[in-house]
Amino acid sequence: MSGADFTPWPDELAARYRQLGYWQGQTLGGFLRELAERHGERPAVICGERQWSYRELDERADRLAAGLHGLGVAAGECVVVQLPNCAEFFALCFACFRLGAIPVLALPGHRRAEISSLCGLSAATTYVIADQHEGHDYRQLARDVRRLSPSLRHVIVAGDAAEFIALDTLYAEPLALPERDPGALALLQLSGGSTGTPKLIPRSHDDYLYSVRASADICGFSQRTVFLATLPVAHNFPLSSPGTLGTLHAGGYIVLAPRGDAATAFALIDQHQVSHVALVPALLLLWLEAAAREARRFESLRLIQVGGASLAPELAQRVRPQFGCALQQVFGMAEGLVNYTRLDDDDERCLRTQGRPISPDDELRVVDDEDRDVAAGEAGHLLTRGPYTIRGYFRAAEHNSRAFTADGWYRSGDRVRLRADGYLQVVGRAKDQINRGGEKIAAEEVEHHLLSHPQVRNAALVSLPDRWLGERSCAFIELRSAAGSIPLATQLKLHLRSRGLAEYKIPDRIEFVDSLPLTAPGKVAKQVLRERLLVPATPL
Ligand code: OOB
């Protein structure tokens, strides 16, 4: 990888992070090797009827690395991984780590628009999918993506491969592969984003593993931890905060849920005596309602972590009475910084704050619109730097000059209050993004797709408060002259789907307006639009 791909930390800080033991000089491939030596036959991953021990996962990673090598996948090449919660996800990611190939962690909900733009940005040579999941046939998606992505050479399928390569046929005799550089790029996470095109987040072995180890310690993960992965495992929260990797680090085991709904999850909790789970607030709400209906007890649960979107204190306070376990709030970002309430925090902190950072070396600033520090305890924009927060997005020099300050602070786009006790409260968001039940939608990306419709003159996507998801999306549309056929809301949605946009990005509501309100510099006044949505509609 060249310097332009991956902005390094300044040398003196890198030296400090090593000296303090945050960066331990281990690769993710080496991490699994060490765990397999320590935990051998203990279970590591449970996926439906299948159970893989640490030794088996380690061996599968070696054999898949050899298979990928045999296909011609080389160190430094990007591999777009779009798998549901299944054991193969782990075998494949660790195979990439050992080979030095870079997994690009796509979400199962992504479709042609997202995957082809990830392939373009990363020049991926390989795309890994499941045959089908939740009624969607990913092989059809792969056919479309392949047409649009000249760099793609291989499509690998877990399950029935059709004309592609079956993942199961790739297991080969292990090879002696060279050790990778722990400071090098290990994986690319997806940014929630606020711009027209997705951004990739380059994480190194050293920095990612630090966040995993430190998170597992903070969250009390141990050999007794049984972690239920309900959110898509490619997401940073269930992957590393402490998530599945933190569970492996602690010597516990992962139970993979194919989906997050209460019926599926509750059955798995009973069956495997699950102790830890990570949820977004929208899922917590569904679980609370289902548990209350069924008057359920959850003897094995020790900790429910909730993060990814704002958690209302009213919801937070229902956790212990309903589930009989502790609640931990998690405020994190795939770019790095993760904050946790601590296991011994009092109720006030657990219910009303979003925790404090992992590391003593996480630096936080809260600033006004001119980057001046606000008075202590006042709300402002959160900027951060630290041992596991990136210094720049992948191949995005121009965007980096806006998303980071000249001295390397990441502009999170979140508005927070930093309390005297060091705890953060998230009070809002300045970035142009909709947080739909934890799924992030970059407004500009959807607006660009809407503008591609011949009848749309201007479009603005804003958030709409929602009891179940926290926020939904509403598109305000200004049409071109009445000449020609006027599209209906459903036609605009069809238009977006035909462009291959993920379903969660399709606007929940569409409002046609004569003209969009503008601010003085001529930008759409989104605050005015959001306020309009709060005024009850006048009956006709
Ligand atoms: C997590 O990561 P991303 O990259 O999907 O999204 C990050 C953004 C944050 O900048 C913030 O806007 C929002 O999601 N967010 C929260 C929150 N946790 C994340 N907003 C309010 N309250 C919270 N507790 O979402 C993520 C990554 C690692 C751990 C946990 C979440």
Coordinates of C-alpha atoms and ligand atoms in Angstrom, one line a residue:
M1 CA 0.0 0.0 0.0
S2 CA 1.3 3.4 -0.8
G3 CA 1.3 6.4 1.6
A4 CA -1.5 7.9 -0.4
D5 CA -3.8 5.0 0.5
F6 CA -3.2 5.0 4.2
T7 CA -2.2 8.1 6.3
P8 CA 0.2 7.0 9.0
W9 CA 0.3 8.3 12.5
P10 CA 3.2 10.7 13.2
D11 CA 6.4 8.7 14.0
E12 CA 6.7 10.0 17.6
L13 CA 3.1 9.0 18.4
A14 CA 3.5 5.6 16.8
A15 CA 6.6 5.1 19.0
R16 CA 4.7 6.2 22.1
Y17 CA 1.8 3.8 21.3
R18 CA 4.3 1.0 21.0
Q19 CA 6.2 1.9 24.1
L20 CA 2.9 2.1 26.1
G21 CA 2.0 -1.4 24.9
Y22 CA -1.1 -0.3 23.0
W23 CA 0.4 -1.5 19.7
Q24 CA 1.9 -4.9 20.4
G25 CA 3.4 -5.7 17.1
Q26 CA 0.9 -8.6 16.4
T27 CA -1.0 -9.2 13.2
L28 CA -4.6 -10.4 13.2
G29 CA -3.3 -13.6 11.6
G30 CA -0.9 -14.0 14.5
F31 CA -3.6 -13.2 17.0
L32 CA -5.7 -16.2 15.9
R33 CA -2.6 -18.5 15.9
E34 CA -1.8 -17.5 19.5
L35 CA -5.5 -18.1 20.5
A36 CA -5.5 -21.5 18.8
E37 CA -2.4 -22.5 20.8
R38 CA -4.0 -21.3 24.0
H39 CA -7.6 -22.6 23.6
G40 CA -7.2 -25.4 21.1
E41 CA -10.3 -27.5 21.2
R42 CA -12.5 -25.0 23.0
P43 CA -15.4 -23.8 20.9
A44 CA -14.8 -20.6 19.0
V45 CA -17.7 -20.2 16.6
I46 CA -21.2 -21.7 16.6
C47 CA -23.2 -21.3 13.4
G48 CA -26.5 -23.2 13.2
E49 CA -25.6 -26.9 13.7
R50 CA -21.9 -26.2 13.1
Q51 CA -19.3 -25.7 15.8
W52 CA -15.7 -24.8 15.1
S53 CA -13.0 -24.9 17.8
Y54 CA -10.2 -22.4 17.9
R55 CA -7.9 -25.1 16.3
E56 CA -10.4 -25.7 13.5
L57 CA -10.9 -22.0 12.8
D58 CA -7.1 -21.5 12.7
E59 CA -6.6 -24.5 10.4
R60 CA -9.4 -23.3 8.1
A61 CA -7.9 -19.8 7.9
D62 CA -4.5 -21.4 6.8
R63 CA -6.2 -23.6 4.2
L64 CA -8.3 -20.9 2.8
A65 CA -5.3 -18.6 2.6
A66 CA -3.6 -21.3 0.5
G67 CA -6.7 -21.5 -1.7
L68 CA -6.8 -17.8 -2.2
H69 CA -3.1 -17.8 -3.0
G70 CA -3.7 -20.6 -5.5
L71 CA -6.3 -18.4 -7.3
G72 CA -3.7 -15.7 -7.6
V73 CA -4.9 -13.4 -4.8
A74 CA -1.8 -11.5 -3.7
A75 CA -0.8 -9.5 -0.6
G76 CA -2.1 -6.0 -0.8
E77 CA -5.1 -6.9 -3.0
C78 CA -8.6 -6.0 -1.8
V79 CA -11.3 -8.6 -1.3
V80 CA -14.9 -7.3 -0.9
V81 CA -16.5 -9.6 1.8
Q82 CA -20.3 -9.5 1.8
L83 CA -21.3 -12.4 4.0
P84 CA -24.2 -12.7 6.4
N85 CA -23.5 -13.9 10.0
C86 CA -21.9 -17.2 9.2
A87 CA -18.7 -19.1 10.3
E88 CA -17.1 -18.6 6.8
F89 CA -16.9 -14.9 7.5
F90 CA -14.2 -15.5 10.1
A91 CA -12.3 -18.2 8.2
L92 CA -12.2 -15.9 5.2
C93 CA -11.2 -12.7 7.0
F94 CA -8.4 -14.5 8.9
A95 CA -7.3 -16.2 5.6
C96 CA -7.0 -12.7 4.1
F97 CA -5.1 -11.4 7.1
R98 CA -2.6 -14.3 6.8
L99 CA -2.2 -13.7 3.1
G100 CA -1.9 -9.9 3.5
A101 CA -5.0 -9.4 1.3
I102 CA -7.3 -6.7 2.6
P103 CA -10.9 -7.5 3.4
V104 CA -13.3 -4.7 2.5
L105 CA -16.2 -5.3 4.9
A106 CA -19.5 -4.7 3.1
L107 CA -22.9 -5.2 4.8
P108 CA -25.4 -7.8 3.7
G109 CA -27.9 -5.0 2.9
H110 CA -25.7 -3.4 0.2
R111 CA -26.6 -3.8 -3.4
R112 CA -25.2 -3.0 -6.8
A113 CA -24.6 0.7 -6.3
E114 CA -22.7 0.2 -3.0
I115 CA -20.8 -2.9 -4.0
S116 CA -19.7 -1.6 -7.4
S117 CA -18.5 1.6 -5.9
L118 CA -16.5 -0.3 -3.2
C119 CA -15.0 -2.4 -5.9
G120 CA -14.1 0.7 -7.9
L121 CA -12.6 2.5 -4.9
S122 CA -10.6 -0.4 -3.7
A123 CA -9.8 -2.0 -7.1
A124 CA -10.9 -5.2 -5.5
T125 CA -9.9 -8.4 -7.4
T126 CA -12.2 -10.7 -5.4
Y127 CA -15.8 -10.6 -4.2
V128 CA -17.1 -13.0 -1.6
I129 CA -20.8 -13.7 -1.1
A130 CA -23.2 -16.2 0.3
D131 CA -25.5 -17.8 -2.3
Q132 CA -28.7 -16.5 -0.7
H133 CA -29.7 -14.8 2.5
E134 CA -33.1 -13.4 3.7
G135 CA -34.6 -14.1 0.3
H136 CA -31.9 -12.2 -1.7
D137 CA -29.8 -14.1 -4.3
Y138 CA -26.3 -12.6 -4.1
R139 CA -25.2 -14.5 -7.2
Q140 CA -27.4 -12.3 -9.3
L141 CA -25.9 -9.3 -7.6
A142 CA -22.4 -10.6 -8.3
R143 CA -23.3 -10.9 -12.0
D144 CA -24.3 -7.2 -12.1
V145 CA -21.3 -6.1 -10.1
R146 CA -18.9 -8.0 -12.3
R147 CA -20.2 -6.2 -15.4
L148 CA -19.5 -2.9 -13.7
S149 CA -16.2 -3.7 -12.0
P150 CA -13.3 -4.3 -14.4
S151 CA -10.9 -5.1 -11.5
L152 CA -12.9 -8.1 -10.3
R153 CA -11.3 -11.4 -11.3
H154 CA -13.0 -13.9 -8.8
V155 CA -16.4 -14.3 -7.2
I156 CA -16.4 -16.8 -4.3
V157 CA -19.6 -18.1 -3.0
A158 CA -20.4 -19.7 0.4
G159 CA -23.0 -22.3 -0.5
D160 CA -24.3 -23.1 -4.0
A161 CA -21.8 -21.3 -6.3
A162 CA -23.6 -21.6 -9.7
E163 CA -21.0 -20.5 -12.3
F164 CA -18.7 -19.0 -9.5
I165 CA -16.1 -20.5 -7.2
A166 CA -17.5 -22.5 -4.3
L167 CA -15.7 -21.4 -1.1
D168 CA -15.7 -24.9 0.1
T169 CA -13.5 -26.0 -2.8
L170 CA -10.8 -23.5 -1.9
Y171 CA -9.5 -25.2 1.2
A172 CA -6.0 -26.3 0.2
E173 CA -2.8 -27.6 1.8
P174 CA -1.5 -24.9 4.1
L175 CA 1.5 -22.8 2.8
A176 CA 4.3 -21.2 4.6
L177 CA 3.4 -17.6 4.2
P178 CA 5.6 -14.7 5.3
E179 CA 4.6 -12.8 8.5
R180 CA 2.8 -9.5 7.7
D181 CA 3.8 -6.1 9.1
P182 CA 1.6 -5.3 12.1
G183 CA 1.7 -1.6 11.3
A184 CA 0.3 -2.2 7.8
L185 CA -3.3 -1.9 6.6
A186 CA -5.3 -5.0 7.7
L187 CA -8.9 -4.3 6.7
L188 CA -11.2 -1.6 5.3
Q189 CA -14.3 -0.7 7.2
L190 CA -17.1 1.3 5.6
S191 CA -17.8 4.8 6.8
G192 CA -21.4 5.8 7.6
G193 CA -20.5 8.7 5.5
S194 CA -22.1 12.0 4.7
T195 CA -20.9 12.5 1.1
G196 CA -22.0 11.4 -2.3
T197 CA -19.7 8.4 -2.5
P198 CA -18.8 5.9 0.2
K199 CA -15.5 6.3 2.1
L200 CA -13.3 3.4 3.3
I201 CA -11.7 3.3 6.7
P202 CA -8.1 1.9 6.7
R203 CA -7.4 0.0 10.0
S204 CA -4.0 -1.5 10.8
H205 CA -3.4 -4.8 12.6
D206 CA -1.8 -2.9 15.6
D207 CA -4.5 -0.3 16.0
Y208 CA -7.5 -2.6 15.5
L209 CA -6.1 -5.2 17.9
Y210 CA -5.5 -2.6 20.5
S211 CA -9.2 -1.6 20.4
V212 CA -10.3 -5.2 20.6
R213 CA -8.1 -6.1 23.6
A214 CA -8.8 -3.0 25.5
S215 CA -12.5 -3.3 24.8
A216 CA -12.6 -6.9 26.0
D217 CA -11.0 -5.8 29.3
I218 CA -13.3 -2.9 29.8
C219 CA -16.4 -5.0 29.1
G220 CA -15.3 -7.9 31.3
F221 CA -15.2 -10.5 28.6
S222 CA -13.7 -13.8 29.7
Q223 CA -13.5 -17.5 28.9
R224 CA -17.1 -17.7 30.2
T225 CA -18.4 -15.2 27.6
V226 CA -20.9 -16.5 25.1
F227 CA -21.4 -13.6 22.7
L228 CA -24.5 -13.6 20.5
A229 CA -23.8 -11.8 17.2
T230 CA -27.2 -10.3 16.1
L231 CA -26.0 -7.2 14.2
P232 CA -24.2 -7.9 10.9
V233 CA -20.7 -9.1 12.0
A234 CA -18.9 -6.9 9.4
H235 CA -19.9 -3.8 11.4
N236 CA -17.3 -2.4 13.7
F237 CA -19.5 -2.6 16.8
P238 CA -20.2 -6.4 16.8
L239 CA -16.8 -7.1 15.3
S240 CA -14.5 -5.3 17.6
S241 CA -16.2 -3.4 20.4
P242 CA -15.4 -6.0 21.8
G243 CA -17.8 -8.1 19.7
T244 CA -16.7 -11.3 18.1
L245 CA -13.0 -10.5 18.0
G246 CA -13.1 -9.5 21.6
T247 CA -14.8 -12.7 22.5
L248 CA -12.1 -14.7 20.8
H249 CA -9.4 -12.7 22.5
A250 CA -11.0 -13.6 25.9
G251 CA -11.3 -17.3 25.0
G252 CA -15.1 -17.3 25.0
Y253 CA -17.3 -18.3 22.1
I254 CA -19.4 -16.7 19.4
V255 CA -23.0 -17.7 18.6
L256 CA -24.0 -16.4 15.2
A257 CA -27.6 -15.3 14.8
P258 CA -28.8 -15.2 11.1
R259 CA -30.9 -12.2 12.0
G260 CA -31.6 -10.0 15.0
D261 CA -35.3 -10.4 15.6
A262 CA -36.4 -11.3 19.1
A263 CA -37.8 -14.8 18.3
T264 CA -34.5 -15.9 16.7
A265 CA -32.3 -14.3 19.3
F266 CA -34.3 -15.5 22.3
A267 CA -34.2 -19.1 21.1
L268 CA -30.4 -18.9 20.7
I269 CA -30.0 -17.3 24.1
D270 CA -31.8 -20.2 25.7
Q271 CA -30.1 -22.8 23.6
H272 CA -26.5 -21.6 24.2
Q273 CA -26.8 -19.8 27.5
V274 CA -25.7 -16.5 25.9
S275 CA -24.1 -14.1 28.3
H276 CA -23.3 -11.0 26.2
V277 CA -25.0 -9.3 23.3
A278 CA -24.6 -6.0 21.3
L279 CA -27.7 -4.2 20.0
V280 CA -28.8 -1.0 18.4
P281 CA -31.6 0.9 20.2
A282 CA -34.1 -0.1 17.6
L283 CA -33.5 -3.7 18.2
L284 CA -33.4 -3.3 21.9
L285 CA -36.9 -1.8 21.7
L286 CA -38.2 -4.8 19.8
W287 CA -36.6 -7.1 22.3
L288 CA -38.1 -5.2 25.2
E289 CA -41.6 -5.4 23.7
A290 CA -41.3 -9.1 22.9
A291 CA -39.8 -10.0 26.3
A292 CA -42.6 -8.0 28.1
R293 CA -45.3 -9.8 26.0
E294 CA -43.8 -13.2 26.7
A295 CA -42.9 -12.4 30.4
R296 CA -39.5 -14.0 29.7
R297 CA -36.6 -14.6 32.1
F298 CA -33.0 -14.5 30.8
E299 CA -30.9 -16.3 33.4
S300 CA -27.8 -16.5 31.4
L301 CA -27.6 -12.8 30.2
R302 CA -25.0 -10.7 31.9
L303 CA -24.6 -7.7 29.7
I304 CA -26.6 -6.0 27.0
Q305 CA -24.5 -3.4 25.1
V306 CA -26.4 -0.7 23.2
G307 CA -24.8 1.6 20.7
G308 CA -24.8 2.8 17.1
A309 CA -27.6 5.4 17.7
S310 CA -29.0 7.5 20.5
L311 CA -30.6 5.5 23.3
A312 CA -33.4 7.3 25.2
P313 CA -33.0 7.1 29.0
E314 CA -36.6 5.8 29.2
L315 CA -35.6 2.8 27.1
A316 CA -32.3 2.4 28.9
Q317 CA -34.0 2.1 32.2
R318 CA -36.2 -0.8 31.1
V319 CA -33.2 -3.1 30.5
R320 CA -32.4 -4.3 34.0
P321 CA -36.0 -4.9 35.2
Q322 CA -36.9 -6.7 31.9
F323 CA -33.7 -8.7 31.3
G324 CA -32.2 -8.9 34.7
C325 CA -28.8 -7.9 33.4
A326 CA -26.6 -4.9 33.1
L327 CA -26.8 -2.3 30.4
Q328 CA -23.7 -0.7 28.8
Q329 CA -23.9 2.2 26.4
V330 CA -21.4 2.2 23.5
F331 CA -20.8 5.3 21.4
G332 CA -18.3 4.4 18.7
M333 CA -17.4 5.0 15.1
A334 CA -15.7 2.7 12.6
E335 CA -13.1 5.5 12.1
G336 CA -11.8 4.6 15.6
L337 CA -12.9 6.2 18.9
V338 CA -15.1 4.0 21.0
N339 CA -16.6 5.1 24.4
Y340 CA -18.2 2.8 27.0
T341 CA -20.0 3.3 30.2
R342 CA -18.1 1.1 32.7
L343 CA -19.5 -2.0 34.4
D344 CA -19.2 -0.4 37.8
D345 CA -20.8 3.0 36.8
D346 CA -23.8 4.2 38.7
D347 CA -27.3 4.4 37.2
E348 CA -27.0 8.1 36.3
R349 CA -23.9 7.4 34.0
C350 CA -25.3 4.1 32.6
L351 CA -28.7 5.6 31.7
R352 CA -27.8 9.1 30.7
T353 CA -24.3 9.2 29.2
Q354 CA -22.6 7.5 26.3
G355 CA -19.6 6.6 28.3
R356 CA -15.9 7.6 28.2
P357 CA -13.1 6.6 25.8
I358 CA -11.2 3.3 25.8
S359 CA -7.8 4.7 26.0
P360 CA -6.0 7.2 28.3
D361 CA -4.4 8.4 25.0
D362 CA -7.7 9.1 23.3
E363 CA -7.7 12.9 22.9
L364 CA -11.1 14.7 22.7
R365 CA -11.9 18.3 21.8
V366 CA -15.3 19.9 21.8
V367 CA -15.3 22.9 19.5
D368 CA -17.6 25.5 17.9
D369 CA -18.2 26.1 14.2
E370 CA -14.8 28.0 14.0
D371 CA -12.9 25.1 15.7
R372 CA -12.5 27.1 18.9
D373 CA -12.9 25.0 22.1
V374 CA -16.2 25.6 23.8
A375 CA -16.5 26.3 27.5
A376 CA -16.2 23.2 29.7
G377 CA -19.5 21.2 29.7
E378 CA -21.0 23.1 26.7
A379 CA -22.2 21.3 23.6
G380 CA -20.1 21.4 20.4
H381 CA -18.5 19.4 17.6
L382 CA -16.5 16.3 18.7
L383 CA -13.0 16.1 17.3
T384 CA -10.7 13.2 18.3
R385 CA -7.3 11.6 17.8
G386 CA -5.7 8.6 19.4
P387 CA -4.0 5.2 19.1
Y388 CA -6.9 3.6 17.1
T389 CA -8.5 6.5 15.3
I390 CA -7.5 6.9 11.7
R391 CA -5.7 9.9 10.3
G392 CA -7.3 9.8 6.9
Y393 CA -9.8 7.8 4.8
F394 CA -8.5 5.4 2.1
R395 CA -7.6 7.1 -1.2
A396 CA -9.6 10.2 -0.4
A397 CA -7.1 13.0 -0.2
E398 CA -9.5 15.8 -1.1
H399 CA -12.2 14.6 1.4
N400 CA -9.5 14.1 4.1
S401 CA -8.6 17.8 4.0
R402 CA -12.2 18.5 5.3
A403 CA -12.8 15.5 7.5
F404 CA -9.5 16.0 9.4
T405 CA -7.9 19.1 10.8
A406 CA -4.3 19.9 9.6
D407 CA -3.0 18.4 12.9
G408 CA -4.8 15.1 12.5
W409 CA -8.0 15.5 14.5
Y410 CA -10.9 13.5 13.0
R411 CA -14.1 15.6 12.7
S412 CA -16.7 13.0 13.9
G413 CA -19.7 15.1 12.8
D414 CA -21.3 14.4 16.2
R415 CA -22.4 17.1 18.6
V416 CA -21.5 16.2 22.2
R417 CA -21.1 17.5 25.7
L418 CA -18.0 16.5 27.6
R419 CA -18.8 16.4 31.3
A420 CA -16.4 17.3 34.1
D421 CA -16.2 13.5 35.0
G422 CA -14.9 12.8 31.5
Y423 CA -18.1 11.2 30.2
L424 CA -19.7 12.1 26.9
Q425 CA -23.3 12.8 26.1
V426 CA -24.2 12.8 22.4
V427 CA -26.6 15.7 21.8
G428 CA -27.0 15.7 18.1
R429 CA -25.3 15.5 14.8
A430 CA -23.8 18.1 12.4
K431 CA -23.0 15.7 9.5
D432 CA -25.5 15.3 6.7
Q433 CA -26.5 11.8 7.6
I434 CA -29.6 9.9 8.7
N435 CA -29.2 7.3 11.4
R436 CA -32.0 4.9 10.6
G437 CA -32.1 2.4 13.5
G438 CA -28.2 2.4 13.5
E439 CA -27.9 2.1 9.7
K440 CA -26.3 5.2 8.4
I441 CA -27.5 7.0 5.3
A442 CA -25.4 9.7 3.6
A443 CA -28.0 12.2 2.5
E444 CA -26.0 13.4 -0.5
E445 CA -25.6 9.9 -1.9
V446 CA -29.4 9.4 -2.0
E447 CA -29.9 12.9 -3.3
H448 CA -27.5 12.2 -6.2
H449 CA -29.5 9.1 -7.2
L450 CA -32.8 11.1 -7.0
L451 CA -31.3 13.8 -9.2
S452 CA -30.6 11.3 -11.9
H453 CA -34.4 11.1 -12.5
P454 CA -35.2 13.3 -15.5
Q455 CA -38.1 15.0 -13.7
V456 CA -36.3 15.9 -10.5
R457 CA -34.9 19.4 -10.4
N458 CA -33.7 19.3 -6.8
A459 CA -33.8 16.8 -3.9
A460 CA -33.1 17.0 -0.1
L461 CA -33.1 14.0 2.2
V462 CA -33.7 14.7 5.9
S463 CA -34.4 12.8 9.0
L464 CA -37.9 12.3 10.5
P465 CA -38.2 11.3 14.2
D466 CA -39.6 7.7 14.5
R467 CA -40.7 5.8 17.6
W468 CA -39.3 2.5 16.3
L469 CA -36.1 3.4 14.4
G470 CA -35.2 6.6 16.1
E471 CA -35.1 8.3 12.7
R472 CA -36.5 7.6 9.3
S473 CA -35.7 9.4 6.0
C474 CA -37.9 11.8 4.1
A475 CA -37.0 13.1 0.6
F476 CA -38.2 16.5 -0.4
I477 CA -38.5 16.8 -4.1
E478 CA -38.7 19.8 -6.4
L479 CA -39.9 18.8 -9.8
R480 CA -39.0 20.2 -13.1
S481 CA -41.7 22.1 -15.1
A482 CA -45.0 20.4 -15.2
A483 CA -44.4 19.4 -18.8
G484 CA -43.9 15.7 -19.2
S485 CA -45.3 13.0 -16.8
I486 CA -45.1 13.8 -13.1
P487 CA -43.6 10.9 -11.3
L488 CA -45.4 9.5 -8.3
A489 CA -43.6 8.8 -5.0
T490 CA -43.6 5.1 -5.8
Q491 CA -42.0 5.7 -9.2
L492 CA -39.2 7.6 -7.5
K493 CA -38.6 4.7 -5.1
L494 CA -38.6 2.3 -8.1
H495 CA -36.1 4.5 -9.8
L496 CA -33.8 4.3 -6.8
R497 CA -34.1 0.5 -6.6
S498 CA -33.4 0.3 -10.3
R499 CA -30.1 2.1 -9.6
G500 CA -29.2 -0.7 -7.2
L501 CA -29.4 1.2 -4.0
A502 CA -29.6 -0.7 -0.7
E503 CA -33.2 -0.9 0.6
Y504 CA -32.5 0.9 3.9
K505 CA -31.5 4.0 1.8
I506 CA -34.8 4.2 0.0
P507 CA -36.7 7.2 1.5
D508 CA -39.4 6.2 3.9
R509 CA -41.4 9.2 2.9
I510 CA -41.4 11.5 -0.2
E511 CA -42.8 15.1 -0.1
F512 CA -43.2 17.1 -3.3
V513 CA -42.6 20.9 -2.9
D514 CA -42.8 23.8 -5.3
S515 CA -39.4 25.0 -4.2
L516 CA -36.9 23.9 -1.6
P517 CA -36.1 26.6 1.0
L518 CA -32.5 27.9 0.7
T519 CA -30.1 29.4 3.2
A520 CA -28.2 32.6 2.4
P521 CA -25.3 30.9 0.6
G522 CA -27.8 29.0 -1.5
K523 CA -27.7 25.6 0.2
V524 CA -30.9 23.8 1.0
A525 CA -32.2 24.8 4.5
K526 CA -32.6 21.3 5.9
Q527 CA -33.4 22.5 9.3
V528 CA -36.5 24.2 7.9
L529 CA -37.5 21.0 6.2
R530 CA -37.0 18.9 9.4
E531 CA -39.2 21.5 11.3
R532 CA -41.9 21.2 8.6
L533 CA -42.1 17.5 9.2
L534 CA -42.9 18.1 12.9
V535 CA -45.9 20.3 12.2
P536 CA -49.0 18.1 12.0
A537 CA -50.4 18.0 8.5
T538 CA -53.5 20.2 8.0
P539 CA -56.5 18.0 7.1
L540 CA -57.9 18.7 3.7
Ligands
OOB1 C1 -20.9 2.7 15.1 O1 -20.1 3.0 14.0 P1 -20.5 3.7 12.7 O2 -19.3 4.0 12.0 O3 -21.6 2.9 12.0 O4 -21.3 5.0 13.0 C2 -20.7 6.0 13.8 C3 -21.7 7.1 14.2 C4 -21.2 8.1 15.2 O5 -20.4 9.1 14.7 C5 -22.5 8.6 15.7 O6 -23.1 9.5 14.8 C6 -23.4 7.4 15.7 O7 -22.9 6.5 14.8 N1 -23.4 6.7 17.0 C7 -24.1 7.1 18.1 C8 -23.9 6.2 19.1 N2 -23.0 5.2 18.6 C9 -22.7 5.6 17.4 N3 -25.0 8.1 18.3 C10 -25.5 8.3 19.5 N4 -25.3 7.4 20.5 C11 -24.5 6.4 20.4 N5 -24.3 5.5 21.4 O8 -22.1 3.0 15.1 C12 -20.3 2.1 16.2 C13 -19.0 1.6 16.1 C14 -18.4 1.0 17.2 C15 -19.1 0.8 18.4 C16 -20.4 1.2 18.5 C17 -21.0 1.8 17.4

